[in-house]
Amino acid sequence: MELVFSLGTIVLVNVLAWITPGPNMFAVMAASLTHGRQHGLATGLGLACGALLWSVFAVLGVAILFDLLPRAVVGLKLAGAAYLVWLGIKSIRSAKNQNGDIGMARASDLALTRSFRTGLIVSMTNPKAALFFGSVMAAFIPATATAWFLSLVVAICGLLAVVLHSITATLFSTRLAMRFFARFQKTISCTFGAIFVTMGGSIAYAALRRTQ
């Protein structure tokens, strides 16, 4: 019964983490609106692979490593912040060259592997993901958990990430969403850029402040 409750709780906290706006969700939203559903799904798949890796780290006890090496957490946060700022600047700069259907046509030439790689990097350098899997989720894994149970937790986390990010990509690549984006393309791209830069700046500020 304890294991069933633990699995149910892990599923719940994963869903709650998904509906809480953060770098992962905005990455899928931006890819879906800017480049279409396939790129949104590819970004989501990259994020899911990252979640799978983080869940493996969680069951292996990476939280203990973070406690022993606090500078590793700071380094991870700064790396994630820098990447988010880079994504933001890139989005703002691309807004200058966007022009309705022309911008979308150019976006379609983007390789899906790049979108996948972006999702993977965002996930692996996302401090929220590191803290979630390394502490919050790990707290719900019972000390008596067997190897098969830990493997099941990893599989569930990976599957949930694929499903949830696919939902986001599908919702933000509908005809209504794409028409809205085409109409306000530059504004939306600049908004996403500003969000990424703000997130990156706030993460870097918090990380550096804790080291003082």
PDB file of C-alpha atoms in Angstrom:
ATOM      1  CA  MET A   1       0.000   0.000   0.000  1.00  0.00           C
ATOM      2  CA  GLU A   2       2.881   2.318   0.800  1.00  0.00           C
ATOM      3  CA  LEU A   3       4.366   1.796  -2.665  1.00  0.00           C
ATOM      4  CA  VAL A   4       1.031   2.530  -4.371  1.00  0.00           C
ATOM      5  CA  PHE A   5       0.649   5.737  -2.360  1.00  0.00           C
ATOM      6  CA  SER A   6       4.231   6.695  -3.217  1.00  0.00           C
ATOM      7  CA  LEU A   7       3.643   6.180  -6.951  1.00  0.00           C
ATOM      8  CA  GLY A   8       0.385   8.147  -6.830  1.00  0.00           C
ATOM      9  CA  THR A   9       2.130  11.015  -5.064  1.00  0.00           C
ATOM     10  CA  ILE A  10       4.990  11.023  -7.567  1.00  0.00           C
ATOM     11  CA  VAL A  11       2.516  11.195 -10.450  1.00  0.00           C
ATOM     12  CA  LEU A  12       0.662  14.053  -8.744  1.00  0.00           C
ATOM     13  CA  VAL A  13       3.764  16.146  -8.061  1.00  0.00           C
ATOM     14  CA  ASN A  14       4.920  15.624 -11.656  1.00  0.00           C
ATOM     15  CA  VAL A  15       1.589  16.947 -12.970  1.00  0.00           C
ATOM     16  CA  LEU A  16       1.690  19.886 -10.557  1.00  0.00           C
ATOM     17  CA  ALA A  17       5.237  20.703 -11.662  1.00  0.00           C
ATOM     18  CA  TRP A  18       4.092  20.595 -15.302  1.00  0.00           C
ATOM     19  CA  ILE A  19       1.221  23.066 -14.839  1.00  0.00           C
ATOM     20  CA  THR A  20       3.491  25.455 -12.939  1.00  0.00           C
ATOM     21  CA  PRO A  21       4.960  27.847 -15.559  1.00  0.00           C
ATOM     22  CA  GLY A  22       8.703  27.496 -15.892  1.00  0.00           C
ATOM     23  CA  PRO A  23      11.543  27.230 -18.445  1.00  0.00           C
ATOM     24  CA  ASN A  24      10.387  23.800 -19.660  1.00  0.00           C
ATOM     25  CA  MET A  25       6.831  24.838 -20.449  1.00  0.00           C
ATOM     26  CA  PHE A  26       7.869  28.104 -22.081  1.00  0.00           C
ATOM     27  CA  ALA A  27      10.438  26.262 -24.222  1.00  0.00           C
ATOM     28  CA  VAL A  28       7.730  23.970 -25.633  1.00  0.00           C
ATOM     29  CA  MET A  29       5.295  26.866 -26.078  1.00  0.00           C
ATOM     30  CA  ALA A  30       7.878  28.951 -27.925  1.00  0.00           C
ATOM     31  CA  ALA A  31       8.910  26.069 -30.205  1.00  0.00           C
ATOM     32  CA  SER A  32       5.283  25.147 -30.987  1.00  0.00           C
ATOM     33  CA  LEU A  33       4.180  28.691 -31.776  1.00  0.00           C
ATOM     34  CA  THR A  34       7.324  29.703 -33.647  1.00  0.00           C
ATOM     35  CA  HIS A  35       8.170  26.525 -35.552  1.00  0.00           C
ATOM     36  CA  GLY A  36       5.040  24.356 -35.449  1.00  0.00           C
ATOM     37  CA  ARG A  37       3.826  21.188 -33.731  1.00  0.00           C
ATOM     38  CA  GLN A  38       6.674  18.901 -34.822  1.00  0.00           C
ATOM     39  CA  HIS A  39       9.257  21.195 -33.286  1.00  0.00           C
ATOM     40  CA  GLY A  40       7.166  21.569 -30.151  1.00  0.00           C
ATOM     41  CA  LEU A  41       6.999  17.780 -29.850  1.00  0.00           C
ATOM     42  CA  ALA A  42      10.734  17.470 -30.546  1.00  0.00           C
ATOM     43  CA  THR A  43      11.481  20.031 -27.835  1.00  0.00           C
ATOM     44  CA  GLY A  44       9.147  18.171 -25.485  1.00  0.00           C
ATOM     45  CA  LEU A  45      10.915  14.901 -26.268  1.00  0.00           C
ATOM     46  CA  GLY A  46      14.249  16.496 -25.423  1.00  0.00           C
ATOM     47  CA  LEU A  47      12.779  17.733 -22.150  1.00  0.00           C
ATOM     48  CA  ALA A  48      11.403  14.246 -21.475  1.00  0.00           C
ATOM     49  CA  CYS A  49      14.850  12.705 -22.001  1.00  0.00           C
ATOM     50  CA  GLY A  50      16.204  15.249 -19.543  1.00  0.00           C
ATOM     51  CA  ALA A  51      13.490  14.339 -17.046  1.00  0.00           C
ATOM     52  CA  LEU A  52      14.366  10.680 -17.500  1.00  0.00           C
ATOM     53  CA  LEU A  53      18.010  11.404 -16.709  1.00  0.00           C
ATOM     54  CA  TRP A  54      17.097  13.536 -13.695  1.00  0.00           C
ATOM     55  CA  SER A  55      14.830  10.794 -12.352  1.00  0.00           C
ATOM     56  CA  VAL A  56      17.713   8.308 -12.691  1.00  0.00           C
ATOM     57  CA  PHE A  57      19.933  10.717 -10.762  1.00  0.00           C
ATOM     58  CA  ALA A  58      17.201  11.055  -8.126  1.00  0.00           C
ATOM     59  CA  VAL A  59      16.915   7.334  -7.456  1.00  0.00           C
ATOM     60  CA  LEU A  60      20.715   7.082  -7.368  1.00  0.00           C
ATOM     61  CA  GLY A  61      20.802   9.697  -4.620  1.00  0.00           C
ATOM     62  CA  VAL A  62      22.231  12.702  -6.451  1.00  0.00           C
ATOM     63  CA  ALA A  63      20.642  14.942  -3.781  1.00  0.00           C
ATOM     64  CA  ILE A  64      23.307  13.685  -1.379  1.00  0.00           C
ATOM     65  CA  LEU A  65      25.985  14.755  -3.852  1.00  0.00           C
ATOM     66  CA  PHE A  66      24.447  18.225  -4.095  1.00  0.00           C
ATOM     67  CA  ASP A  67      24.511  18.484  -0.295  1.00  0.00           C
ATOM     68  CA  LEU A  68      28.190  17.543  -0.240  1.00  0.00           C
ATOM     69  CA  LEU A  69      29.081  19.825  -3.152  1.00  0.00           C
ATOM     70  CA  PRO A  70      26.904  22.968  -2.907  1.00  0.00           C
ATOM     71  CA  ARG A  71      29.058  24.696  -5.513  1.00  0.00           C
ATOM     72  CA  ALA A  72      27.829  22.127  -8.039  1.00  0.00           C
ATOM     73  CA  VAL A  73      24.289  23.437  -7.537  1.00  0.00           C
ATOM     74  CA  VAL A  74      25.461  27.026  -8.036  1.00  0.00           C
ATOM     75  CA  GLY A  75      27.331  26.033 -11.198  1.00  0.00           C
ATOM     76  CA  LEU A  76      24.257  24.257 -12.538  1.00  0.00           C
ATOM     77  CA  LYS A  77      22.059  27.267 -11.823  1.00  0.00           C
ATOM     78  CA  LEU A  78      24.467  29.678 -13.521  1.00  0.00           C
ATOM     79  CA  ALA A  79      24.746  27.415 -16.571  1.00  0.00           C
ATOM     80  CA  GLY A  80      20.975  27.190 -16.815  1.00  0.00           C
ATOM     81  CA  ALA A  81      20.612  30.945 -16.353  1.00  0.00           C
ATOM     82  CA  ALA A  82      23.131  31.653 -19.109  1.00  0.00           C
ATOM     83  CA  TYR A  83      21.347  29.316 -21.524  1.00  0.00           C
ATOM     84  CA  LEU A  84      17.945  30.868 -20.789  1.00  0.00           C
ATOM     85  CA  VAL A  85      19.342  34.358 -21.358  1.00  0.00           C
ATOM     86  CA  TRP A  86      20.858  33.171 -24.640  1.00  0.00           C
ATOM     87  CA  LEU A  87      17.497  31.735 -25.734  1.00  0.00           C
ATOM     88  CA  GLY A  88      15.827  35.010 -24.797  1.00  0.00           C
ATOM     89  CA  ILE A  89      18.268  37.165 -26.744  1.00  0.00           C
ATOM     90  CA  LYS A  90      17.979  34.803 -29.704  1.00  0.00           C
ATOM     91  CA  SER A  91      14.177  35.067 -29.624  1.00  0.00           C
ATOM     92  CA  ILE A  92      14.249  38.872 -29.438  1.00  0.00           C
ATOM     93  CA  ARG A  93      16.760  39.129 -32.283  1.00  0.00           C
ATOM     94  CA  SER A  94      14.742  36.736 -34.463  1.00  0.00           C
ATOM     95  CA  ALA A  95      11.640  38.877 -33.915  1.00  0.00           C
ATOM     96  CA  LYS A  96      13.231  41.597 -36.025  1.00  0.00           C
ATOM     97  CA  ASN A  97      13.323  39.255 -39.043  1.00  0.00           C
ATOM     98  CA  GLN A  98       9.848  37.770 -38.612  1.00  0.00           C
ATOM     99  CA  ASN A  99       7.107  38.745 -41.027  1.00  0.00           C
ATOM    100  CA  GLY A 100       3.995  36.573 -40.753  1.00  0.00           C
ATOM    101  CA  ASP A 101       4.010  33.603 -43.126  1.00  0.00           C
ATOM    102  CA  ILE A 102       7.551  34.328 -44.267  1.00  0.00           C
ATOM    103  CA  GLY A 103       8.835  33.826 -40.729  1.00  0.00           C
ATOM    104  CA  MET A 104       6.965  30.541 -40.430  1.00  0.00           C
ATOM    105  CA  ALA A 105       8.340  29.305 -43.738  1.00  0.00           C
ATOM    106  CA  ARG A 106      11.858  29.942 -42.572  1.00  0.00           C
ATOM    107  CA  ALA A 107      11.094  28.259 -39.258  1.00  0.00           C
ATOM    108  CA  SER A 108       9.998  25.085 -41.020  1.00  0.00           C
ATOM    109  CA  ASP A 109      13.532  24.630 -42.333  1.00  0.00           C
ATOM    110  CA  LEU A 110      14.870  24.272 -38.796  1.00  0.00           C
ATOM    111  CA  ALA A 111      16.159  20.774 -38.052  1.00  0.00           C
ATOM    112  CA  LEU A 112      14.119  18.807 -35.547  1.00  0.00           C
ATOM    113  CA  THR A 113      17.341  17.678 -33.901  1.00  0.00           C
ATOM    114  CA  ARG A 114      18.034  21.286 -32.923  1.00  0.00           C
ATOM    115  CA  SER A 115      14.662  21.529 -31.215  1.00  0.00           C
ATOM    116  CA  PHE A 116      15.309  18.236 -29.437  1.00  0.00           C
ATOM    117  CA  ARG A 117      18.741  19.439 -28.344  1.00  0.00           C
ATOM    118  CA  THR A 118      17.273  22.697 -27.058  1.00  0.00           C
ATOM    119  CA  GLY A 119      14.746  20.789 -24.949  1.00  0.00           C
ATOM    120  CA  LEU A 120      17.417  18.476 -23.560  1.00  0.00           C
ATOM    121  CA  ILE A 121      19.756  21.344 -22.641  1.00  0.00           C
ATOM    122  CA  VAL A 122      16.944  23.370 -21.040  1.00  0.00           C
ATOM    123  CA  SER A 123      15.953  20.351 -18.938  1.00  0.00           C
ATOM    124  CA  MET A 124      19.479  19.416 -17.868  1.00  0.00           C
ATOM    125  CA  THR A 125      20.380  23.014 -16.928  1.00  0.00           C
ATOM    126  CA  ASN A 126      17.016  23.851 -15.365  1.00  0.00           C
ATOM    127  CA  PRO A 127      17.563  24.394 -11.606  1.00  0.00           C
ATOM    128  CA  LYS A 128      13.856  23.752 -11.040  1.00  0.00           C
ATOM    129  CA  ALA A 129      14.226  20.276 -12.540  1.00  0.00           C
ATOM    130  CA  ALA A 130      17.368  19.565 -10.538  1.00  0.00           C
ATOM    131  CA  LEU A 131      15.756  20.576  -7.264  1.00  0.00           C
ATOM    132  CA  PHE A 132      12.476  18.849  -8.088  1.00  0.00           C
ATOM    133  CA  PHE A 133      13.975  15.466  -8.923  1.00  0.00           C
ATOM    134  CA  GLY A 134      16.867  15.733  -6.488  1.00  0.00           C
ATOM    135  CA  SER A 135      14.842  16.671  -3.425  1.00  0.00           C
ATOM    136  CA  VAL A 136      11.069  16.970  -3.793  1.00  0.00           C
ATOM    137  CA  MET A 137      10.426  13.807  -5.792  1.00  0.00           C
ATOM    138  CA  ALA A 138      13.150  11.827  -4.053  1.00  0.00           C
ATOM    139  CA  ALA A 139      11.441  12.579  -0.739  1.00  0.00           C
ATOM    140  CA  PHE A 140       8.452  10.482  -1.814  1.00  0.00           C
ATOM    141  CA  ILE A 141      10.520   7.395  -2.605  1.00  0.00           C
ATOM    142  CA  PRO A 142      10.350   5.033   0.396  1.00  0.00           C
ATOM    143  CA  ALA A 143      13.610   3.909   1.952  1.00  0.00           C
ATOM    144  CA  THR A 144      12.532   0.287   1.461  1.00  0.00           C
ATOM    145  CA  ALA A 145      12.084   0.704  -2.301  1.00  0.00           C
ATOM    146  CA  THR A 146      13.430  -2.190  -4.353  1.00  0.00           C
ATOM    147  CA  ALA A 147      15.254  -2.012  -7.664  1.00  0.00           C
ATOM    148  CA  TRP A 148      12.098  -2.807  -9.663  1.00  0.00           C
ATOM    149  CA  PHE A 149      10.192  -0.027  -7.889  1.00  0.00           C
ATOM    150  CA  LEU A 150      12.942   2.508  -8.609  1.00  0.00           C
ATOM    151  CA  SER A 151      12.953   1.405 -12.256  1.00  0.00           C
ATOM    152  CA  LEU A 152       9.179   1.879 -12.348  1.00  0.00           C
ATOM    153  CA  VAL A 153       9.532   5.403 -10.930  1.00  0.00           C
ATOM    154  CA  VAL A 154      12.043   6.302 -13.642  1.00  0.00           C
ATOM    155  CA  ALA A 155       9.797   4.859 -16.366  1.00  0.00           C
ATOM    156  CA  ILE A 156       6.732   6.716 -15.059  1.00  0.00           C
ATOM    157  CA  CYS A 157       8.608  10.025 -14.895  1.00  0.00           C
ATOM    158  CA  GLY A 158       9.843   9.620 -18.467  1.00  0.00           C
ATOM    159  CA  LEU A 159       6.401   8.629 -19.767  1.00  0.00           C
ATOM    160  CA  LEU A 160       4.672  11.471 -17.922  1.00  0.00           C
ATOM    161  CA  ALA A 161       7.139  13.983 -19.346  1.00  0.00           C
ATOM    162  CA  VAL A 162       6.469  12.778 -22.907  1.00  0.00           C
ATOM    163  CA  VAL A 163       2.678  12.905 -22.450  1.00  0.00           C
ATOM    164  CA  LEU A 164       2.528  16.249 -20.635  1.00  0.00           C
ATOM    165  CA  HIS A 165       4.927  18.093 -22.948  1.00  0.00           C
ATOM    166  CA  SER A 166       3.086  16.634 -25.950  1.00  0.00           C
ATOM    167  CA  ILE A 167      -0.140  18.118 -24.601  1.00  0.00           C
ATOM    168  CA  THR A 168       1.535  21.521 -24.355  1.00  0.00           C
ATOM    169  CA  ALA A 169       2.949  21.243 -27.886  1.00  0.00           C
ATOM    170  CA  THR A 170      -0.425  20.186 -29.292  1.00  0.00           C
ATOM    171  CA  LEU A 171      -2.363  22.976 -27.569  1.00  0.00           C
ATOM    172  CA  PHE A 172       0.011  25.703 -28.699  1.00  0.00           C
ATOM    173  CA  SER A 173       0.249  24.488 -32.293  1.00  0.00           C
ATOM    174  CA  THR A 174      -3.479  24.501 -33.071  1.00  0.00           C
ATOM    175  CA  ARG A 175      -4.758  26.593 -35.970  1.00  0.00           C
ATOM    176  CA  LEU A 176      -6.186  29.147 -33.557  1.00  0.00           C
ATOM    177  CA  ALA A 177      -2.885  29.473 -31.719  1.00  0.00           C
ATOM    178  CA  MET A 178      -0.907  29.662 -34.971  1.00  0.00           C
ATOM    179  CA  ARG A 179      -3.229  32.316 -36.425  1.00  0.00           C
ATOM    180  CA  PHE A 180      -2.906  34.331 -33.254  1.00  0.00           C
ATOM    181  CA  PHE A 181       0.872  33.980 -33.398  1.00  0.00           C
ATOM    182  CA  ALA A 182       0.996  34.999 -37.070  1.00  0.00           C
ATOM    183  CA  ARG A 183      -0.927  38.147 -36.198  1.00  0.00           C
ATOM    184  CA  PHE A 184       1.204  39.110 -33.213  1.00  0.00           C
ATOM    185  CA  GLN A 185       4.400  37.300 -34.186  1.00  0.00           C
ATOM    186  CA  LYS A 186       6.944  39.945 -33.246  1.00  0.00           C
ATOM    187  CA  THR A 187       5.212  40.824 -29.995  1.00  0.00           C
ATOM    188  CA  ILE A 188       4.966  37.181 -28.898  1.00  0.00           C
ATOM    189  CA  SER A 189       8.593  36.430 -29.827  1.00  0.00           C
ATOM    190  CA  CYS A 190       9.770  39.466 -27.891  1.00  0.00           C
ATOM    191  CA  THR A 191       7.575  38.452 -24.947  1.00  0.00           C
ATOM    192  CA  PHE A 192       9.046  34.942 -24.877  1.00  0.00           C
ATOM    193  CA  GLY A 193      12.500  36.466 -25.175  1.00  0.00           C
ATOM    194  CA  ALA A 194      11.845  38.785 -22.261  1.00  0.00           C
ATOM    195  CA  ILE A 195      10.487  35.883 -20.175  1.00  0.00           C
ATOM    196  CA  PHE A 196      13.575  33.763 -20.839  1.00  0.00           C
ATOM    197  CA  VAL A 197      15.948  36.650 -20.069  1.00  0.00           C
ATOM    198  CA  THR A 198      14.040  37.494 -16.879  1.00  0.00           C
ATOM    199  CA  MET A 199      14.043  33.873 -15.740  1.00  0.00           C
ATOM    200  CA  GLY A 200      17.744  33.534 -16.456  1.00  0.00           C
ATOM    201  CA  GLY A 201      18.564  36.787 -14.700  1.00  0.00           C
ATOM    202  CA  SER A 202      16.524  35.920 -11.613  1.00  0.00           C
ATOM    203  CA  ILE A 203      18.073  32.440 -11.378  1.00  0.00           C
ATOM    204  CA  ALA A 204      21.604  33.864 -11.697  1.00  0.00           C
ATOM    205  CA  TYR A 205      20.881  36.581  -9.126  1.00  0.00           C
ATOM    206  CA  ALA A 206      19.486  34.078  -6.619  1.00  0.00           C
ATOM    207  CA  ALA A 207      22.420  31.702  -7.143  1.00  0.00           C
ATOM    208  CA  LEU A 208      25.072  34.409  -6.735  1.00  0.00           C
ATOM    209  CA  ARG A 209      23.292  35.933  -3.755  1.00  0.00           C
ATOM    210  CA  ARG A 210      23.375  32.614  -1.869  1.00  0.00           C
ATOM    211  CA  THR A 211      27.134  32.397  -2.342  1.00  0.00           C
ATOM    212  CA  GLN A 212      27.710  35.715  -0.580  1.00  0.00           C
TER     213      GLN A 212
END
